[in-house]
mmCIF file of C-alpha atoms in Angstrom:
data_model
loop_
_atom_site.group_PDB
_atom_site.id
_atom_site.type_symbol
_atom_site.label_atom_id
_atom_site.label_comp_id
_atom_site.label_asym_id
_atom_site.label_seq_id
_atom_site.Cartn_x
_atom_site.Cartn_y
_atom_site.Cartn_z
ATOM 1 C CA UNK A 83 0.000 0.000 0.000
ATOM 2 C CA UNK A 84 3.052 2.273 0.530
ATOM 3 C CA UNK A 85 3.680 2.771 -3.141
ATOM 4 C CA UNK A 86 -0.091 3.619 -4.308
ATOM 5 C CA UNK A 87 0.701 6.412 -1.766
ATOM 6 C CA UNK A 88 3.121 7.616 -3.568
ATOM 7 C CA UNK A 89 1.312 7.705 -7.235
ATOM 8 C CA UNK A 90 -1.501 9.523 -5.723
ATOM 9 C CA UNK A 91 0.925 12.069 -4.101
ATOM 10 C CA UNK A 92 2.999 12.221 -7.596
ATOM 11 C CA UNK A 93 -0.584 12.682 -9.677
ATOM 12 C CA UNK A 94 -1.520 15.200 -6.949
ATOM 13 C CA UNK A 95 1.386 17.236 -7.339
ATOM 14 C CA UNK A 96 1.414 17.047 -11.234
ATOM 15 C CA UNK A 97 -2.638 18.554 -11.186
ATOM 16 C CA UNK A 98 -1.576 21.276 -9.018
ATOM 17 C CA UNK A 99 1.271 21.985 -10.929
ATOM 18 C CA UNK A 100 -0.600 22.186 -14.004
ATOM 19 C CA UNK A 101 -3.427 24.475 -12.439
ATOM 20 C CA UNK A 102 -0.160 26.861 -11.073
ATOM 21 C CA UNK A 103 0.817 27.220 -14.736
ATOM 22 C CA UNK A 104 -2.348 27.935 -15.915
ATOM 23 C CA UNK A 105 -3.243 30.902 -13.588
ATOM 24 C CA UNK A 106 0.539 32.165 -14.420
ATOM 25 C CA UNK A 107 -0.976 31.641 -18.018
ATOM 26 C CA UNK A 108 -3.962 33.475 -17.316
ATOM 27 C CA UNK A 109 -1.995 36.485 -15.590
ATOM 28 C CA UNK A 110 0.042 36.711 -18.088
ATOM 29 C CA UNK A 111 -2.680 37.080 -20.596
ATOM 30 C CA UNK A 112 -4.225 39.665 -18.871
ATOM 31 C CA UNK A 113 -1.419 42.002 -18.528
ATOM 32 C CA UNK A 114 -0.409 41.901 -22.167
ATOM 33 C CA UNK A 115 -2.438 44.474 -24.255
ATOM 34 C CA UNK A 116 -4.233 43.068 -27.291
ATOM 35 C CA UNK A 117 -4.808 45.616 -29.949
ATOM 36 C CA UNK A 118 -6.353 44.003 -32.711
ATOM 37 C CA UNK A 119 -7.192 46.961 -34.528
ATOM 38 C CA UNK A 120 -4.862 47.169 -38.078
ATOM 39 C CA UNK A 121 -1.720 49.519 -37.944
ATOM 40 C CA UNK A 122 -2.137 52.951 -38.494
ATOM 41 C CA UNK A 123 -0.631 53.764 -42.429
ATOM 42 C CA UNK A 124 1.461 56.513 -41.912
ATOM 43 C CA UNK A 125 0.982 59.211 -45.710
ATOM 44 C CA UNK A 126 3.564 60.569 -46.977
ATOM 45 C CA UNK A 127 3.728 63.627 -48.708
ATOM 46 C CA UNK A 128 4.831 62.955 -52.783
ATOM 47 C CA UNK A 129 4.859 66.557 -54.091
ATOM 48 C CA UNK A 130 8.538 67.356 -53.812
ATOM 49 C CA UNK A 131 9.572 63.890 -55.477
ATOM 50 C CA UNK A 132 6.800 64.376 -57.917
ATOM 51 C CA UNK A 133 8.335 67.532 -59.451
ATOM 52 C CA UNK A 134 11.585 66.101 -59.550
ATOM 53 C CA UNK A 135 10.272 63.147 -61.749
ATOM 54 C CA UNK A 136 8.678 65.580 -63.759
ATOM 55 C CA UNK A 137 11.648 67.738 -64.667
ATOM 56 C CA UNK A 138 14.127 64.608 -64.945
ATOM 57 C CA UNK A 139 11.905 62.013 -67.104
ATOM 58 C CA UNK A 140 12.000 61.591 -70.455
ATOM 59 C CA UNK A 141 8.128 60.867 -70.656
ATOM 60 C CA UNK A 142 4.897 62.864 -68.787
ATOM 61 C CA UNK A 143 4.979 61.222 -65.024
ATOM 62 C CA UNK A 144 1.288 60.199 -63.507
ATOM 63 C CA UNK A 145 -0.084 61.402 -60.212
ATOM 64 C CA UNK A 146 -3.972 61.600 -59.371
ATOM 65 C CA UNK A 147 -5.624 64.591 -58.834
ATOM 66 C CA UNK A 148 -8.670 64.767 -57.041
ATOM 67 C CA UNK A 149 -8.903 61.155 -54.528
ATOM 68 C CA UNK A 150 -10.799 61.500 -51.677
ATOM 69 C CA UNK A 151 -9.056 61.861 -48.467
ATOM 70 C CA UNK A 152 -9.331 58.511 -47.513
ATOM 71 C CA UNK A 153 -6.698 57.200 -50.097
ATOM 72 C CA UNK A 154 -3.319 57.513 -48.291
ATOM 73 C CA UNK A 155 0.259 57.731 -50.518
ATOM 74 C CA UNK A 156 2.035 55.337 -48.707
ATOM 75 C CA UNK A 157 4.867 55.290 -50.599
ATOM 76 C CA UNK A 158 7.031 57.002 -53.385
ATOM 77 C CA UNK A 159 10.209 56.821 -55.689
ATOM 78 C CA UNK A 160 11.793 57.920 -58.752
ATOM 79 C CA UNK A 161 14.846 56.618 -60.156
ATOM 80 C CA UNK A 162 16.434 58.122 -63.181
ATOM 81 C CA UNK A 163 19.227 55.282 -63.438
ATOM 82 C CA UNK A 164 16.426 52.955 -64.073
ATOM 83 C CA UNK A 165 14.685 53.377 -66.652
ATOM 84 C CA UNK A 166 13.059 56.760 -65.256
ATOM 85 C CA UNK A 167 11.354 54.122 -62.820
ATOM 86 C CA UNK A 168 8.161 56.246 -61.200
ATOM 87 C CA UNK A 169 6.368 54.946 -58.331
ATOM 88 C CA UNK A 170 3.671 55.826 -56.157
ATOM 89 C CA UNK A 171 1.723 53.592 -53.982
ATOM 90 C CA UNK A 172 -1.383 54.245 -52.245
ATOM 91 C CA UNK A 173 -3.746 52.838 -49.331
ATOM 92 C CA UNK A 174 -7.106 52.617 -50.781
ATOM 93 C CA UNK A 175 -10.203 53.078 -48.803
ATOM 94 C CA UNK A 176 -10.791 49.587 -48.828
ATOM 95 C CA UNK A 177 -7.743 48.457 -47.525
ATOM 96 C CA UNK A 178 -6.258 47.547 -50.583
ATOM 97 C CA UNK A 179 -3.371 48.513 -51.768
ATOM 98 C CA UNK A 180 -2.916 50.431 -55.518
ATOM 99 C CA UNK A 181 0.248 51.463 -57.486
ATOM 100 C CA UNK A 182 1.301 53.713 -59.843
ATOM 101 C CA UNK A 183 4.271 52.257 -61.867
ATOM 102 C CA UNK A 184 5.884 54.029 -65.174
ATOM 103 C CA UNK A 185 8.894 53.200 -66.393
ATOM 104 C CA UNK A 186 11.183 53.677 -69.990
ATOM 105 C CA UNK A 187 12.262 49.672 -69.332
ATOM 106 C CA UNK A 188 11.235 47.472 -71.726
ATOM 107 C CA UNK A 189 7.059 47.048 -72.054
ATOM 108 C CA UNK A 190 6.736 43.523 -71.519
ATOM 109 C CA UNK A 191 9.319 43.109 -69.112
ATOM 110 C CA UNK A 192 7.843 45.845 -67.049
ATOM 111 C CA UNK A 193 4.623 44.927 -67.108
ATOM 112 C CA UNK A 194 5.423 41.553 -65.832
ATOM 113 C CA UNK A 195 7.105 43.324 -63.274
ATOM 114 C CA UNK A 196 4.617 45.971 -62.251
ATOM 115 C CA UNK A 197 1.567 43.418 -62.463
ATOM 116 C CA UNK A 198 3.943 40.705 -60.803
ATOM 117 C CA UNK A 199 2.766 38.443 -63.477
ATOM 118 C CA UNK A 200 -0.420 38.776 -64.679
ATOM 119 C CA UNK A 201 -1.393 38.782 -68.192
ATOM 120 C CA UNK A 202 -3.170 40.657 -70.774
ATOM 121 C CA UNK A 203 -7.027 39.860 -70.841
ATOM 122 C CA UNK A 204 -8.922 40.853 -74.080
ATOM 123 C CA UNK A 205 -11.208 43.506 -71.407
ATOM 124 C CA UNK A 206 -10.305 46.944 -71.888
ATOM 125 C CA UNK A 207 -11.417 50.402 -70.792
ATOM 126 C CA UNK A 208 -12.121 53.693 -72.065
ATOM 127 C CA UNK A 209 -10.937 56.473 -70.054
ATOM 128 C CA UNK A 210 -10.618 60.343 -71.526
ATOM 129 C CA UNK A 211 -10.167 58.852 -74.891
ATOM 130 C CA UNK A 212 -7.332 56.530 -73.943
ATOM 131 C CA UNK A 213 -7.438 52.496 -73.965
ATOM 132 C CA UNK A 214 -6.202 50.447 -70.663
ATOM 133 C CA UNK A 215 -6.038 47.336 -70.860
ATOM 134 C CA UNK A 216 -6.980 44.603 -67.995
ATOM 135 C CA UNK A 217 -4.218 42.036 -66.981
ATOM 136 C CA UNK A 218 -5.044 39.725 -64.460
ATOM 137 C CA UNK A 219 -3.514 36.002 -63.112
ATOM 138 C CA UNK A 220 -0.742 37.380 -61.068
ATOM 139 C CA UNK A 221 -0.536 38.699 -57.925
ATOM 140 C CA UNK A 222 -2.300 42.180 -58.935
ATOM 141 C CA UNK A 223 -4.821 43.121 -61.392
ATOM 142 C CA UNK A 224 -3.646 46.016 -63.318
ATOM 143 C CA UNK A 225 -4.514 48.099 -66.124
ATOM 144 C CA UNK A 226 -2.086 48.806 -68.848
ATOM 145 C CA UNK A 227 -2.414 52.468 -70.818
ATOM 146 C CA UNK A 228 -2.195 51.696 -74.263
ATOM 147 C CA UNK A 229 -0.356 53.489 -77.290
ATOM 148 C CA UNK A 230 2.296 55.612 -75.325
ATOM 149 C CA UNK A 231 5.642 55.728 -76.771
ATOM 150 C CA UNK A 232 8.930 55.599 -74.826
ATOM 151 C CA UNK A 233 7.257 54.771 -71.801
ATOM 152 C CA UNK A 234 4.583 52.042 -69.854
ATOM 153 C CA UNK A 235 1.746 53.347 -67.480
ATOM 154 C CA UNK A 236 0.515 50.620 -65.696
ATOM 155 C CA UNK A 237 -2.356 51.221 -62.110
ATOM 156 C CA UNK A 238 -1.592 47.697 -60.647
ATOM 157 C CA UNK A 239 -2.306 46.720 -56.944
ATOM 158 C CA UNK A 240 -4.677 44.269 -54.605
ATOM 159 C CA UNK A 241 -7.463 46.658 -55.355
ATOM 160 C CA UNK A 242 -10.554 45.629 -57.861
ATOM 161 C CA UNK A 243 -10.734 46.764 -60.846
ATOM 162 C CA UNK A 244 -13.075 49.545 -59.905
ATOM 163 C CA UNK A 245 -10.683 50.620 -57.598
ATOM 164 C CA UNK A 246 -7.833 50.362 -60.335
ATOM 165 C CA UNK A 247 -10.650 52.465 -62.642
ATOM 166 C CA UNK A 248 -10.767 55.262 -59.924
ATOM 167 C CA UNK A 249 -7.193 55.539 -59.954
ATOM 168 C CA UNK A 250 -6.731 55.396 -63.795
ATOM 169 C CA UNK A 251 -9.529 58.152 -63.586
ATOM 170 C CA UNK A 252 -7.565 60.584 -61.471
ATOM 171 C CA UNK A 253 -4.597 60.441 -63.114
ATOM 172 C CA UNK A 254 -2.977 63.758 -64.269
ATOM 173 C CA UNK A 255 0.691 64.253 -66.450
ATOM 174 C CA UNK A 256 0.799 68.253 -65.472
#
């Protein structure tokens, strides 16, 4: 009898063990805050590196004109080693996220890049006079400006396609 003493003292002391560790668990818990609210997107401000793409491309650089207050920039470069590489990305109102890419770099190559592999559907859309057309199958949807020379315009991001439209909409060269 001496030794089913002892398992009941052993299983004893493992249960209380085990409830220790789980009101440590539960302190714990309680103490740590839990914020499950999504980050707050910080804008930035893309006027000063806007102008300087404008003066130093070799092609009209896009920026909208007009987006509500709700769409953030979140993000902007211009790189005149690279192909006069223009970027601008944005926070959409949804959530999603939207880019403006242009670029001198080869058209197919760049809108591979840009679109991050989609491809060209045979659904376009008229906007002031001026074709885009829809790519889809990578990880963005984008639209694609057609029939501009020495340069690619392409609205590409997470966004629908009506978000992509509102974008394409906005967009000014001057």
């Amino acid at each position: 009898m001496a030794g089913s003493n002892g398992k009941q003292k052993s299983a004893r002391d493992m249960i209380l063990s085990l409830g220790l560790i789980i009101i440590a668990a539960w302190v714990i818990y309680l103490f740590v805050p839990h914020d499950d609210r999504a980050p707050d997107i910080q804008r930035v401000d893309y006027r000063v590196e806007l102008l300087t793409a404008r003066r130093a491309a070799s092609y009209p650089v896009a920026a909208p004109e007009g987006l509500p207050e709700a769409w953030k920039a979140t993000s902007v470069r211009f790189d005149g080693a690279d192909s006069d590489a223009w970027h601008l990305g944005f926070h959409a109102p949804d959530g999603e996220y939207v880019t403006i890419e242009q670029s001198t770099q080869k058209r197919a190559r760049f809108i591979d890049e840009a679109s991050q592999g989609s491809t060209a559907t045979k659904a376009t859309d008229e906007i002031d006079g001026r074709t885009w057309t829809r790519y889809s199958g990578g990880r963005y949807d984008a639209l694609v400006l057609e029939g501009t020379d020495g340069s690619t315009t392409v609205v590409a991001g997470t966004a629908s396609f009506e978000r992509l439209l509102e974008m394409a909409k906005a967009l000014k060269t001057a």
